[in-house]
Tab-separated table of C-alpha atoms and ligand atoms in Angstrom:
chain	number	residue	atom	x	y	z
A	26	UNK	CA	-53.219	-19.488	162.264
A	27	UNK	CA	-51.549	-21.627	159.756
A	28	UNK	CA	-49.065	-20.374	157.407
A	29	UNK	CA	-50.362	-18.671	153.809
A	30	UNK	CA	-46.441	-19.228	152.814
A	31	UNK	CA	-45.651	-19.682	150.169
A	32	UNK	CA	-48.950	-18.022	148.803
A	33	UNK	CA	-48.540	-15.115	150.218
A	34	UNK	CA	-45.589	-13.009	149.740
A	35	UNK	CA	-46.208	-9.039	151.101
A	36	UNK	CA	-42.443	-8.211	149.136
A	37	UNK	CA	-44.251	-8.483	146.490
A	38	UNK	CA	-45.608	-4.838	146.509
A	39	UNK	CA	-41.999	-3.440	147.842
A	40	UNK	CA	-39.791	-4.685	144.841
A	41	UNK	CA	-39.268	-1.435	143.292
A	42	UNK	CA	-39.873	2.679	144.893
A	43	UNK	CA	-43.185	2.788	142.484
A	44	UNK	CA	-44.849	0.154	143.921
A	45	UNK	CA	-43.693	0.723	147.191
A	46	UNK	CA	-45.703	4.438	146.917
A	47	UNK	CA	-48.491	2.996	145.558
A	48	UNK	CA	-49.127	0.884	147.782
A	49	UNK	CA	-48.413	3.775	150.583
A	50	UNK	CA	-51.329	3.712	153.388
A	51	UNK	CA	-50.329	7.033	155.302
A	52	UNK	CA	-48.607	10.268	154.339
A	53	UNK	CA	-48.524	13.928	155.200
A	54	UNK	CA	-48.209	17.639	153.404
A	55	UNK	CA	-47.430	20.839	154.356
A	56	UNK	CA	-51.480	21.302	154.465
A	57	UNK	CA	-51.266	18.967	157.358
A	58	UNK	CA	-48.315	21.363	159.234
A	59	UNK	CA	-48.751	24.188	161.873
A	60	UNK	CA	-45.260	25.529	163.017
A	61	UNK	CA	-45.159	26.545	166.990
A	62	UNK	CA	-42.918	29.957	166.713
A	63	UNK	CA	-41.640	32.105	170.140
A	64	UNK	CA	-41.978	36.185	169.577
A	65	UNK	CA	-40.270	38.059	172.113
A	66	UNK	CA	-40.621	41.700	172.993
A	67	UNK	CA	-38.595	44.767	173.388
A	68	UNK	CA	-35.493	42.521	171.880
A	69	UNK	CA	-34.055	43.700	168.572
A	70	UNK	CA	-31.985	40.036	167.608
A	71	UNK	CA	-33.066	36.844	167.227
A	72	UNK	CA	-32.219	34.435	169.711
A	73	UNK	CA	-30.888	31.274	169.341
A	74	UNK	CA	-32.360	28.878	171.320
A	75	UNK	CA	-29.499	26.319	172.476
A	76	UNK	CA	-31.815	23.641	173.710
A	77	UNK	CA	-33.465	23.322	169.905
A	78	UNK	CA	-30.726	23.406	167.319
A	79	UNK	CA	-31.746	25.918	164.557
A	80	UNK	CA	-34.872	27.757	166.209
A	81	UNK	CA	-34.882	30.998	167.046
A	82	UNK	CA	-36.877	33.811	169.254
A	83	UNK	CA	-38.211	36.309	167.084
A	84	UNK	CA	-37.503	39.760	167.832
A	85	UNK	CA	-41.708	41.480	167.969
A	86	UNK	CA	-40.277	43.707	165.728
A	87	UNK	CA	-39.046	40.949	163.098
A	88	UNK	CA	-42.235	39.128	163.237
A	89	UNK	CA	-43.981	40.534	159.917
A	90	UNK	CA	-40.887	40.138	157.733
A	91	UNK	CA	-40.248	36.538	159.396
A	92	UNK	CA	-44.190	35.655	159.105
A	93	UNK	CA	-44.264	36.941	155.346
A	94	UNK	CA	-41.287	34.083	154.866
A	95	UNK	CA	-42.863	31.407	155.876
A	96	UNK	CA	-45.710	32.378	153.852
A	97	UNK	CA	-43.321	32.410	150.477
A	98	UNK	CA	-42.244	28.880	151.898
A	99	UNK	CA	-46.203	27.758	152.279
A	100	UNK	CA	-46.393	27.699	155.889
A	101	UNK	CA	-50.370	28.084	156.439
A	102	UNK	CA	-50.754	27.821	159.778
A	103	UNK	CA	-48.162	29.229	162.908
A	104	UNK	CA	-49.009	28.406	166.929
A	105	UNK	CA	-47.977	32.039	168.424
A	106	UNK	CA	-46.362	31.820	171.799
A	107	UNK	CA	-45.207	35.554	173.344
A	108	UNK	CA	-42.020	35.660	175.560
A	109	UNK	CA	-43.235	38.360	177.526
A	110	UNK	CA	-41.126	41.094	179.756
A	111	UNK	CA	-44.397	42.274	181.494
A	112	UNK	CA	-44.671	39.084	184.102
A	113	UNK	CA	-47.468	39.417	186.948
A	114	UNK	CA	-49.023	36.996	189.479
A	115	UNK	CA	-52.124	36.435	186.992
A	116	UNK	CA	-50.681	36.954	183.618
A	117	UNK	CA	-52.615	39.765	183.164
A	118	UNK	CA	-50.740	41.296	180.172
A	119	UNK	CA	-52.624	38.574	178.181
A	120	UNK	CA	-56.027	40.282	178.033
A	121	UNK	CA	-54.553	43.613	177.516
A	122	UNK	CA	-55.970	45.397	173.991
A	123	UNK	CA	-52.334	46.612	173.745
A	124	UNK	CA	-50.283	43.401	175.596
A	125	UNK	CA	-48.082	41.219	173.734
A	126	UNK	CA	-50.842	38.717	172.928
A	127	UNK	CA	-53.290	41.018	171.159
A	128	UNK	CA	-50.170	42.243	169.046
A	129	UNK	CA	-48.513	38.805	168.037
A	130	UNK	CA	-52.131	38.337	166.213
A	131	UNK	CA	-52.454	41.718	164.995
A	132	UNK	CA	-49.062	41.800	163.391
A	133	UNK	CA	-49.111	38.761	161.441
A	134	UNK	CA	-52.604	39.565	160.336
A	135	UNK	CA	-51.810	42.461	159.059
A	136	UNK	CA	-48.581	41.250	157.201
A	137	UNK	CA	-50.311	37.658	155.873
A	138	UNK	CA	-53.692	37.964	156.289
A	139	UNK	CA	-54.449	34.357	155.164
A	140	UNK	CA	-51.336	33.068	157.598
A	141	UNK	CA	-53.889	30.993	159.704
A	142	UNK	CA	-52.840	32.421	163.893
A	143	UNK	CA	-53.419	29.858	166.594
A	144	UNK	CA	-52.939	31.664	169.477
A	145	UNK	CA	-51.554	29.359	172.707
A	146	UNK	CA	-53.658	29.970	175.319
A	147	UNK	CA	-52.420	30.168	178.925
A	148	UNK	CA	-50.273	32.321	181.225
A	149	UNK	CA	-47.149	30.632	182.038
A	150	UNK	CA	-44.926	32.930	179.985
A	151	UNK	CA	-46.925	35.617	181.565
A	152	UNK	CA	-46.931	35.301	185.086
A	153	UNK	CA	-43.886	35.792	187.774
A	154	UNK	CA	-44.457	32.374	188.985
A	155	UNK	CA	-44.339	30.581	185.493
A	156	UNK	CA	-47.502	28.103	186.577
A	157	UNK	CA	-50.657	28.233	183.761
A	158	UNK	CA	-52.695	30.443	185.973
A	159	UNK	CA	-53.474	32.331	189.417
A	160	UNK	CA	-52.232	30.933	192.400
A	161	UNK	CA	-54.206	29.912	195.769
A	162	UNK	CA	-51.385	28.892	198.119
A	163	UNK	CA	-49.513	26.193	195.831
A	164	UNK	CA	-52.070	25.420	193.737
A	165	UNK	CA	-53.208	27.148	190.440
A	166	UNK	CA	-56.977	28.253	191.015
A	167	UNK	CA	-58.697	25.979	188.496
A	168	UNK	CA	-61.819	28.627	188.228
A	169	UNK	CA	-60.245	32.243	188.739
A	170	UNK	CA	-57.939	30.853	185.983
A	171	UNK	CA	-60.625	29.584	183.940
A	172	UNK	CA	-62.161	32.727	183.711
A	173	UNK	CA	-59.558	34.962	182.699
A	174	UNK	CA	-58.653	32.243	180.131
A	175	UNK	CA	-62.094	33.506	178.486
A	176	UNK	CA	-60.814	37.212	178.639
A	177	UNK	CA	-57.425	35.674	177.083
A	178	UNK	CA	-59.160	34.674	174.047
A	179	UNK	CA	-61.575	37.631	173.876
A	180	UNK	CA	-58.691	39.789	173.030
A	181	UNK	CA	-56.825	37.081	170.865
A	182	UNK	CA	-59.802	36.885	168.867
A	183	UNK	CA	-60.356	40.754	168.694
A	184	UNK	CA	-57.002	41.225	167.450
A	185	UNK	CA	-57.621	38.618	164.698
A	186	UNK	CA	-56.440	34.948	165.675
A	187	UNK	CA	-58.211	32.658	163.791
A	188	UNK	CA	-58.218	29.850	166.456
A	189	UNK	CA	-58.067	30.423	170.261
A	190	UNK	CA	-55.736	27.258	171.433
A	191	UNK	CA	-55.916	26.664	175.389
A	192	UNK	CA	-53.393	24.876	177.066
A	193	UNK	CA	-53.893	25.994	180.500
A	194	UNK	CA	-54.796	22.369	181.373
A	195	UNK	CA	-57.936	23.876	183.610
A	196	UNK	CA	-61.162	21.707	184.304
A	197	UNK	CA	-63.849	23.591	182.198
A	198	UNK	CA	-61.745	25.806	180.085
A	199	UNK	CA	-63.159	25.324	176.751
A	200	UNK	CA	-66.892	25.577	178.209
A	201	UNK	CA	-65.362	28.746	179.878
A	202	UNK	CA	-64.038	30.261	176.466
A	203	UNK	CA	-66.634	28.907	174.297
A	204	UNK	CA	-69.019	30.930	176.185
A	205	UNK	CA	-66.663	34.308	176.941
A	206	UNK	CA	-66.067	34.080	172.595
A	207	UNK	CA	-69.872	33.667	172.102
A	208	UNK	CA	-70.843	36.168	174.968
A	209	UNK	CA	-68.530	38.840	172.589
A	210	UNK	CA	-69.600	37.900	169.894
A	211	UNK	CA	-67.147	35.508	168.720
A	212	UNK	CA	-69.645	32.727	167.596
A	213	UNK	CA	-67.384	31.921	164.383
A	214	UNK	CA	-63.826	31.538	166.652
A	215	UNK	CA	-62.814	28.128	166.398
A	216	UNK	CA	-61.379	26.477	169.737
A	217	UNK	CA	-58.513	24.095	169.588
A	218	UNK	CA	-58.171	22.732	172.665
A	219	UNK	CA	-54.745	21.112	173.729
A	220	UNK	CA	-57.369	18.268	175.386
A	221	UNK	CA	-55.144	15.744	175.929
A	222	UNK	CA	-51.829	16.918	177.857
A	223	UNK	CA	-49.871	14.866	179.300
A	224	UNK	CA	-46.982	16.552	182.510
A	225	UNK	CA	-44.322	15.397	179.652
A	226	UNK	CA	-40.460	15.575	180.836
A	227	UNK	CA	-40.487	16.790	176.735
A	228	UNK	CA	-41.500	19.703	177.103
A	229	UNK	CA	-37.999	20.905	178.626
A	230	UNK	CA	-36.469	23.154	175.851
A	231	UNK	CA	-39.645	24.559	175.457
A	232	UNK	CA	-39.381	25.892	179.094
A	233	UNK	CA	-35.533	27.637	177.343
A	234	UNK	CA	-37.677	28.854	174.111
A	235	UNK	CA	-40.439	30.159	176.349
A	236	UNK	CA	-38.424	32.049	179.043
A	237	UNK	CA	-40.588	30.162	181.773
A	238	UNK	CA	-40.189	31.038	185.724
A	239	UNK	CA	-41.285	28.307	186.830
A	240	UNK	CA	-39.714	26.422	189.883
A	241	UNK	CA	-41.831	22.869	190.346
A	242	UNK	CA	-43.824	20.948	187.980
A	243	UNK	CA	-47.447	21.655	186.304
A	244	UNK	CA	-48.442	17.625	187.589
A	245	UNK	CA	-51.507	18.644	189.501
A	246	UNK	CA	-52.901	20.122	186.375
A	247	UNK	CA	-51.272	18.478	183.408
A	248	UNK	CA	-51.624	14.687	183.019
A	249	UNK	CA	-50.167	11.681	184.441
A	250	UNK	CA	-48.302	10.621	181.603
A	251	UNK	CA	-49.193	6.512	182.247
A	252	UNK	CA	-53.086	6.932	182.193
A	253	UNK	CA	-54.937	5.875	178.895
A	254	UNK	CA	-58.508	5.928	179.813
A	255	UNK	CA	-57.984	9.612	181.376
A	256	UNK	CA	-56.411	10.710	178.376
A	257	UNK	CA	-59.440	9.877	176.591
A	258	UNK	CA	-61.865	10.925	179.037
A	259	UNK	CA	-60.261	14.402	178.632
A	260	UNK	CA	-60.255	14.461	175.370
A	261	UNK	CA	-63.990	13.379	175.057
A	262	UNK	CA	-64.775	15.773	178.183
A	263	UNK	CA	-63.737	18.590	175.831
A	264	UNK	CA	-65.568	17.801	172.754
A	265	UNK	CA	-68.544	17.820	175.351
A	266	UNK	CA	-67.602	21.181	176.020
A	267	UNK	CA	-67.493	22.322	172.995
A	268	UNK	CA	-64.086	21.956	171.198
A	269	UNK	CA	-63.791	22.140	167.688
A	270	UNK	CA	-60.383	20.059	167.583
A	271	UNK	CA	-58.650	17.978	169.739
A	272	UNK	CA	-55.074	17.354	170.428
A	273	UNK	CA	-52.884	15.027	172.039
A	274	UNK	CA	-49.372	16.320	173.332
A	275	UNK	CA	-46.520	15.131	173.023
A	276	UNK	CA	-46.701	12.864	169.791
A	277	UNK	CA	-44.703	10.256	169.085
A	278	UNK	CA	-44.635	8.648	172.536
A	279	UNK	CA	-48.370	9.119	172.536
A	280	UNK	CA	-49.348	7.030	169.305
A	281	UNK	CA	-51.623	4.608	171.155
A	282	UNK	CA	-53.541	7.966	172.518
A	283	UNK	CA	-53.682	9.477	169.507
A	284	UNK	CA	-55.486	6.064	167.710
A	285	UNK	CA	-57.810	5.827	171.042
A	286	UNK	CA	-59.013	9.585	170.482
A	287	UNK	CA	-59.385	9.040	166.744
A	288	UNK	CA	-61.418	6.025	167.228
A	289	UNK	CA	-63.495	7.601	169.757
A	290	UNK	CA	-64.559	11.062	168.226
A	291	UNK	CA	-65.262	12.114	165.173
A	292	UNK	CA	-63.613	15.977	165.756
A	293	UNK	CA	-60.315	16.931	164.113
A	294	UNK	CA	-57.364	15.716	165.630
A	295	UNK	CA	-53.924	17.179	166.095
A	296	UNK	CA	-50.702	16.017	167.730
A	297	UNK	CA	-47.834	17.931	168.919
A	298	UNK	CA	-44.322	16.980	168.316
A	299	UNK	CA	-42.733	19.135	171.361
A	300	UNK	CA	-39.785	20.234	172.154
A	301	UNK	CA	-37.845	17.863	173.594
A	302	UNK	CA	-39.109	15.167	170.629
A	303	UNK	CA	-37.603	18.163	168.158
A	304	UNK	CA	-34.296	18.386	170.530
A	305	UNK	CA	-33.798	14.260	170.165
A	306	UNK	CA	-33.968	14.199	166.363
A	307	UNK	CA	-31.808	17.302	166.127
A	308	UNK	CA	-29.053	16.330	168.309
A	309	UNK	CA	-29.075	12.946	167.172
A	310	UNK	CA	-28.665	13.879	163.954
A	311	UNK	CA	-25.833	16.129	164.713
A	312	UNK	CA	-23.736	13.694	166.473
A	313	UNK	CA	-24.530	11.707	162.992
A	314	UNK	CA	-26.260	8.757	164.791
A	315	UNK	CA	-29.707	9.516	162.826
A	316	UNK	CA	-30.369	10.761	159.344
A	317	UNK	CA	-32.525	13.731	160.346
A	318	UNK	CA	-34.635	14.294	157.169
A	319	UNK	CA	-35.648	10.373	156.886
A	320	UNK	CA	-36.361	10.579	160.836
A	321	UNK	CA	-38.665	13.717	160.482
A	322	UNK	CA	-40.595	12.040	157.466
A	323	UNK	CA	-40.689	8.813	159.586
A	324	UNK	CA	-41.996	10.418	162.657
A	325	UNK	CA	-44.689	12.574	161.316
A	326	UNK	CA	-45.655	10.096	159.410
A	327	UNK	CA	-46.446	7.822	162.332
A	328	UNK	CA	-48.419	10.521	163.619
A	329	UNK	CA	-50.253	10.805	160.506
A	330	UNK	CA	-50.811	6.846	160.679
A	331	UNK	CA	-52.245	6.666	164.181
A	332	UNK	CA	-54.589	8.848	163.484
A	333	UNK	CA	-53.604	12.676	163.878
A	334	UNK	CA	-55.395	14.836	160.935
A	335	UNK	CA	-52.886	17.785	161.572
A	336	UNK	CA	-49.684	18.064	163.165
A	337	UNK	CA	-47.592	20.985	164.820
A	338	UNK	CA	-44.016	20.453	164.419
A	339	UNK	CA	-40.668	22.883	164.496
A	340	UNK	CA	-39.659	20.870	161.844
A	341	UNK	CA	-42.247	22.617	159.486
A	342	UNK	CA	-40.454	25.322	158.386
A	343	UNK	CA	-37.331	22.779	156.923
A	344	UNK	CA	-39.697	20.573	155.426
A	345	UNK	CA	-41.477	23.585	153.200
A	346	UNK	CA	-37.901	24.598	152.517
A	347	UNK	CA	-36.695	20.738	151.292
A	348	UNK	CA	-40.072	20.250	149.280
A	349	UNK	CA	-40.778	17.656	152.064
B	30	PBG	C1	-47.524	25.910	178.157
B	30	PBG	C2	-47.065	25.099	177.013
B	30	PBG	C3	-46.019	24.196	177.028
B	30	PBG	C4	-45.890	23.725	175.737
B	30	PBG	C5	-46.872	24.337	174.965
B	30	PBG	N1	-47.607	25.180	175.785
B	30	PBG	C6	-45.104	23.815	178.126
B	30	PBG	C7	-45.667	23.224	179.349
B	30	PBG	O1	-46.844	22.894	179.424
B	30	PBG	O2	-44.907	23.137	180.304
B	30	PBG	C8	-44.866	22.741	175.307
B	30	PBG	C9	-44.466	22.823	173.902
B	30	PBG	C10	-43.186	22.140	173.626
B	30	PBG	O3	-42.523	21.558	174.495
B	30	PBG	O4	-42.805	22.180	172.454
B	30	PBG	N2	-48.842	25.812	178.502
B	31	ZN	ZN1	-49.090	27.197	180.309
C-alpha cells in the first residue's frame, strides 16, 4: 500500500482530551462490573489475603453489612465463592439446604435484594482433596461430578442466586444443570457458564483467597492454555448446551479468545480478570513501577475492546469508589 501521507494525519483527532473522547471506540461502566468476593464461615475477622493486596475474606457473619456497601458504592452484580470448614471427598456441603452455599445467596438476598448473586459453581473449596469434583483413582469423575453439579445449583437457585455460574470444567455440565434447574422448576435461572477455561498459572492467589487443598494441577479438566480452536469449540459446545453467557478466563492474556468467541456467537460474553492478573497490577503498582488506576482503566478496557460485554474484576469495588 502506498503512503496516504501527508493526507492523512490520524493526530488529528488526538490534539486535545475532547476530541480524543469523542473519538473513543471502546469503554466500560460499573454496569459492565461483577466483583468475585470470598465469604468464609465460622470466622469472626476479615482476612487479609497477602497474595491480593487490599482483598479480604469476609467473615459469613459480615457478609450483609459488607454486601449492603457495595450496594451504596453501585456494585450490581458479586460472583460468591464460600471458603468452607465442612470439606468432604464430594463437596457435598454444596447441595445442603443449610450448607454454606445456600446461605451466601440467602444472606445477600435478603440484605440487597436487587444485588444480582452469581453463584461459582464447583467443589474445590468444598472437598478434602481441593480437585472440582469426585474422584475415581486420580481423576475427577467427569459424570458423578456432573450430576451433583445439577444438585449444586438446585439449592443455589432455591436460596435465591440469580445466576448459577459453573466452573467445574466438566464435559456436559451446563446440559446437566440446565436440565436439574428446569427439572425443579428453575426454567427462569440463567446459566453462566465459565465455557472457556483455560489451566492458567493465574489463578494462584486465588488458590490463598479460596483456602484450596489441592496438591497437583486441574490440567486434565481445565484447558491447555496454547489451544485456540478448543477454546472456541468449548465455548460454542456450551451455547449448544444451553448457556445463557459465555466466558473466557483469564482476560487479558486471552484477548485473541475473547474476539474469536465474540465473533463466533451471538450470546453474552464475559471475561475474568483473575487473580494473579489482579496480584501483577497491584504489586506493580506498589513497588511504583505502574500507575495502578491508569493500568486498571487500560486493562479492562482492552477487555471491553476485544469483545467482552461484561467483566468480573477485584478491581470493581475501587473503581465504584474513584467514580471510575
Ligand atoms: C475454581 C475457580 C478458580 C477460579 C475461579 N473458580 C480456580 C481454579 O480453577 O483453580 C480462579 C479465579 C481467580 O484466580 O481469580 N473452580
Ligand atoms: Zn473448582
Amino acid at each position: 500500500m502506498s503512503s496516504l501521507f501527508p493526507a492523512a494525519r490520524p493526530r488529528r483527532l488526538r490534539s486535545n482530551e475532547n476530541f480524543r473522547s469523542l473519538f473513543q471506540e471502546s469503554e466500560f461502566t460499573l454496569n459492565d462490573l461483577v466483583l468475585p468476593i470470598f465469604v468464609e464461615e465460622e470466622i469472626d475477622e476479615f482476612v487479609p489475603i497477602k497474595s491480593m493486596p487490599g482483598v479480604q475474606r469476609i467473615p459469613e457473619s459480615r457478609l450483609a453489612q459488607e454486601v449492603e456497601r457495595y450496594a451504596r458504592a453501585g456494585i450490581k452484580s458479586v460472583m460468591t465463592f464460600g471458603v468452607s470448614h465442612h470439606l468432604d471427598a464430594t463437596g457435598s456441603d454444596t447441595w445442603q439446604e443449610n450448607g454454606l452455599v445456600s446461605r451466601i445467596s440467602r444472606t445477600i438476598k435478603s440484605a440487597v435484594p436487587e444485588m444480582i448473586v452469581m453463584s461459582d459453581t464447583c467443589f474445590c473449596e468444598y472437598t478434602d482433596h481441593g480437585h472440582c469434583g469426585v474422584m475415581h483413582g486420580a481423576h475427577v469423575d467427569n459424570d458423578a461430578t456432573i450430576e451433583n453439579l445439577g444438585k449444586q445449583a438446585v439449592m443455589a437457585a432455591r436460596a435465591g442466586a440469580d445466576v448459577i455460574a459453573p466452573s467445574a470444567a466438566m464435559d456436559g455440565q451446563v446440559k446437566a444443570i440446565r436440565a436439574a434447574l428446569d427439572a425443579a422448576g428453575f426454567t427462569q435461572t440463567p446459566i453462566m457458564a465459565y465455557s472457556t477455561k483455560f489451566a492458567s498459572a493465574l489463578y494462584g492467589p486465588f488458590r490463598e483467597a479460596g483456602g484450596s487443598a489441592l496438591k497437583g494441577d486441574r490440567k486434565s479438566y481445565q484447558m491447555n492454555p496454547m489451544n485456540r480452536r478448543e477454546a472456541l469449540r468449548e465455548s460454542l459446545l456450551d451455547e449448544a448446551e444451553g448457556a445463557d453467557a459465555l466466558m473466557v478466563k483469564p482476560a487479558g492474556a486471552y484477548l485473541d479468545i475473547i474476539r474469536d468467541i465474540r465473533e463466533a456467537s451471538n450470546l453474552p460474553l464475559a471475561a475474568y480478570q483473575v487473580s494473579g492478573e489482579y496480584a501483577m497490577i497491584k504489586f506493580g503498582a506498589q513497588a511504583g513501577a505502574i500507575d495502578e488506576h491508569r493500568v486498571v482503566r487500560e486493562t479492562l478496557g482492552a477487555i471491553k475492546r476485544a469483545g467482552a460485554d461484561l467483566i468480573f474484576t477485584y478491581f470493581a469495588m475501587d473503581l465504584a469508589l474513584s467514580g471510575i
